[in-house]
């Protein structure tokens, strides 16, 4: 896993809420592999492999949209990518840190984002 790759798993809320969260991360990580689209899914996943788009570096989070329901977000990647994702999400939403787990080269953190 590269230093910028991040996997995001979202549960709670709907596809619109998942898209709001993913869009909040785009300024920090660039465009995801794809936006959550399945309205019937109970869990959504997005993977970020790149850098922020030109003109959006360091942004992300601000003005990203509102959630209609609480969303549990698990971010997994390098410790730096997980830290950047957590920082971005806590700036963009009301968030509660539900803990982290660390491996040799990867880290995982769970956040509860509230509307």
mmCIF file of C-alpha atoms in Angstrom:
data_model
loop_
_atom_site.group_PDB
_atom_site.id
_atom_site.type_symbol
_atom_site.label_atom_id
_atom_site.label_comp_id
_atom_site.label_asym_id
_atom_site.label_seq_id
_atom_site.Cartn_x
_atom_site.Cartn_y
_atom_site.Cartn_z
ATOM 1 C CA UNK A 1 0.000 0.000 0.000
ATOM 2 C CA UNK A 2 1.482 3.346 -1.021
ATOM 3 C CA UNK A 3 1.780 6.262 1.367
ATOM 4 C CA UNK A 4 -1.194 8.003 -0.237
ATOM 5 C CA UNK A 5 -3.541 5.027 -0.641
ATOM 6 C CA UNK A 6 -6.522 5.095 1.671
ATOM 7 C CA UNK A 7 -9.512 2.771 1.918
ATOM 8 C CA UNK A 8 -12.699 4.213 3.400
ATOM 9 C CA UNK A 9 -15.621 2.054 4.536
ATOM 10 C CA UNK A 10 -18.881 3.775 5.456
ATOM 11 C CA UNK A 11 -22.003 2.436 7.138
ATOM 12 C CA UNK A 12 -25.133 4.163 8.357
ATOM 13 C CA UNK A 13 -26.918 6.814 6.358
ATOM 14 C CA UNK A 14 -27.427 6.262 2.651
ATOM 15 C CA UNK A 15 -25.472 6.591 -0.562
ATOM 16 C CA UNK A 16 -25.898 10.393 -0.477
ATOM 17 C CA UNK A 17 -24.289 10.542 2.972
ATOM 18 C CA UNK A 18 -21.452 8.288 1.797
ATOM 19 C CA UNK A 19 -20.853 10.589 -1.187
ATOM 20 C CA UNK A 20 -20.746 13.642 1.116
ATOM 21 C CA UNK A 21 -18.020 11.981 3.218
ATOM 22 C CA UNK A 22 -16.025 10.835 0.178
ATOM 23 C CA UNK A 23 -16.189 14.314 -1.367
ATOM 24 C CA UNK A 24 -14.879 15.783 1.892
ATOM 25 C CA UNK A 25 -11.717 13.691 1.427
ATOM 26 C CA UNK A 26 -11.126 14.599 -2.240
ATOM 27 C CA UNK A 27 -9.208 17.802 -1.466
ATOM 28 C CA UNK A 28 -6.752 15.806 0.627
ATOM 29 C CA UNK A 29 -6.474 12.599 -1.439
ATOM 30 C CA UNK A 30 -7.712 13.449 -4.954
ATOM 31 C CA UNK A 31 -10.571 11.661 -6.661
ATOM 32 C CA UNK A 32 -11.579 8.204 -5.363
ATOM 33 C CA UNK A 33 -11.771 5.110 -7.542
ATOM 34 C CA UNK A 34 -15.528 5.774 -7.747
ATOM 35 C CA UNK A 35 -18.246 7.479 -5.733
ATOM 36 C CA UNK A 36 -20.688 5.342 -3.734
ATOM 37 C CA UNK A 37 -23.755 4.824 -5.918
ATOM 38 C CA UNK A 38 -25.807 1.797 -4.834
ATOM 39 C CA UNK A 39 -28.824 3.206 -2.989
ATOM 40 C CA UNK A 40 -29.642 -0.246 -1.565
ATOM 41 C CA UNK A 41 -26.206 -0.941 -0.062
ATOM 42 C CA UNK A 42 -25.769 -0.767 3.698
ATOM 43 C CA UNK A 43 -21.971 -0.445 3.457
ATOM 44 C CA UNK A 44 -20.092 1.744 0.964
ATOM 45 C CA UNK A 45 -16.391 1.655 0.140
ATOM 46 C CA UNK A 46 -14.083 4.059 -1.670
ATOM 47 C CA UNK A 47 -10.364 3.861 -2.350
ATOM 48 C CA UNK A 48 -8.110 6.844 -2.866
ATOM 49 C CA UNK A 49 -4.807 6.253 -4.674
ATOM 50 C CA UNK A 50 -3.642 9.707 -5.625
ATOM 51 C CA UNK A 51 -2.768 13.197 -4.621
ATOM 52 C CA UNK A 52 -5.121 16.162 -4.356
ATOM 53 C CA UNK A 53 -6.209 17.782 -7.594
ATOM 54 C CA UNK A 54 -4.430 20.996 -8.591
ATOM 55 C CA UNK A 55 -5.852 23.956 -6.741
ATOM 56 C CA UNK A 56 -7.384 21.794 -4.048
ATOM 57 C CA UNK A 57 -4.262 20.763 -2.163
ATOM 58 C CA UNK A 58 -4.675 20.972 1.570
ATOM 59 C CA UNK A 59 -8.369 21.728 1.180
ATOM 60 C CA UNK A 60 -11.116 19.249 1.656
ATOM 61 C CA UNK A 61 -13.702 19.150 4.304
ATOM 62 C CA UNK A 62 -14.926 22.722 4.317
ATOM 63 C CA UNK A 63 -18.291 23.158 2.634
ATOM 64 C CA UNK A 64 -18.480 19.499 1.709
ATOM 65 C CA UNK A 65 -22.164 19.047 2.544
ATOM 66 C CA UNK A 66 -24.362 17.877 5.356
ATOM 67 C CA UNK A 67 -25.192 14.391 6.558
ATOM 68 C CA UNK A 68 -28.786 13.242 6.953
ATOM 69 C CA UNK A 69 -27.898 10.525 9.487
ATOM 70 C CA UNK A 70 -24.930 9.371 11.597
ATOM 71 C CA UNK A 71 -22.269 7.614 9.533
ATOM 72 C CA UNK A 72 -19.598 5.261 10.847
ATOM 73 C CA UNK A 73 -16.401 5.681 8.856
ATOM 74 C CA UNK A 74 -13.413 3.346 8.974
ATOM 75 C CA UNK A 75 -10.251 4.662 7.305
ATOM 76 C CA UNK A 76 -7.370 2.287 6.610
ATOM 77 C CA UNK A 77 -3.938 2.983 5.170
ATOM 78 C CA UNK A 78 -0.523 4.226 6.150
ATOM 79 C CA UNK A 79 -0.366 6.031 9.495
ATOM 80 C CA UNK A 80 0.130 9.353 7.643
ATOM 81 C CA UNK A 81 -2.861 8.769 5.328
ATOM 82 C CA UNK A 82 -5.081 7.770 8.252
ATOM 83 C CA UNK A 83 -3.997 10.857 10.216
ATOM 84 C CA UNK A 84 -4.700 13.142 7.248
ATOM 85 C CA UNK A 85 -8.109 11.538 6.667
ATOM 86 C CA UNK A 86 -9.039 11.795 10.343
ATOM 87 C CA UNK A 87 -7.975 15.454 10.467
ATOM 88 C CA UNK A 88 -9.970 16.258 7.325
ATOM 89 C CA UNK A 89 -13.118 14.518 8.561
ATOM 90 C CA UNK A 90 -13.000 16.071 12.039
ATOM 91 C CA UNK A 91 -12.737 19.535 10.438
ATOM 92 C CA UNK A 92 -15.654 18.844 8.076
ATOM 93 C CA UNK A 93 -18.090 17.105 10.446
ATOM 94 C CA UNK A 94 -18.987 16.660 14.083
ATOM 95 C CA UNK A 95 -16.944 13.535 14.766
ATOM 96 C CA UNK A 96 -16.319 11.124 17.605
ATOM 97 C CA UNK A 97 -13.156 9.029 17.513
ATOM 98 C CA UNK A 98 -14.131 5.419 18.185
ATOM 99 C CA UNK A 99 -10.592 4.072 18.280
ATOM 100 C CA UNK A 100 -7.661 2.908 16.223
ATOM 101 C CA UNK A 101 -5.719 -0.245 15.523
ATOM 102 C CA UNK A 102 -2.157 -0.316 14.264
ATOM 103 C CA UNK A 103 -0.269 -2.941 12.332
ATOM 104 C CA UNK A 104 3.322 -3.027 11.119
ATOM 105 C CA UNK A 105 2.726 -0.704 8.169
ATOM 106 C CA UNK A 106 -0.979 0.129 8.251
ATOM 107 C CA UNK A 107 -3.343 1.783 10.632
ATOM 108 C CA UNK A 108 -7.112 1.721 10.940
ATOM 109 C CA UNK A 109 -9.286 4.332 12.639
ATOM 110 C CA UNK A 110 -13.046 4.430 13.183
ATOM 111 C CA UNK A 111 -14.979 7.682 13.430
ATOM 112 C CA UNK A 112 -18.650 8.347 14.021
ATOM 113 C CA UNK A 113 -19.749 11.372 11.990
ATOM 114 C CA UNK A 114 -22.937 13.070 13.113
ATOM 115 C CA UNK A 115 -25.290 15.386 11.183
#
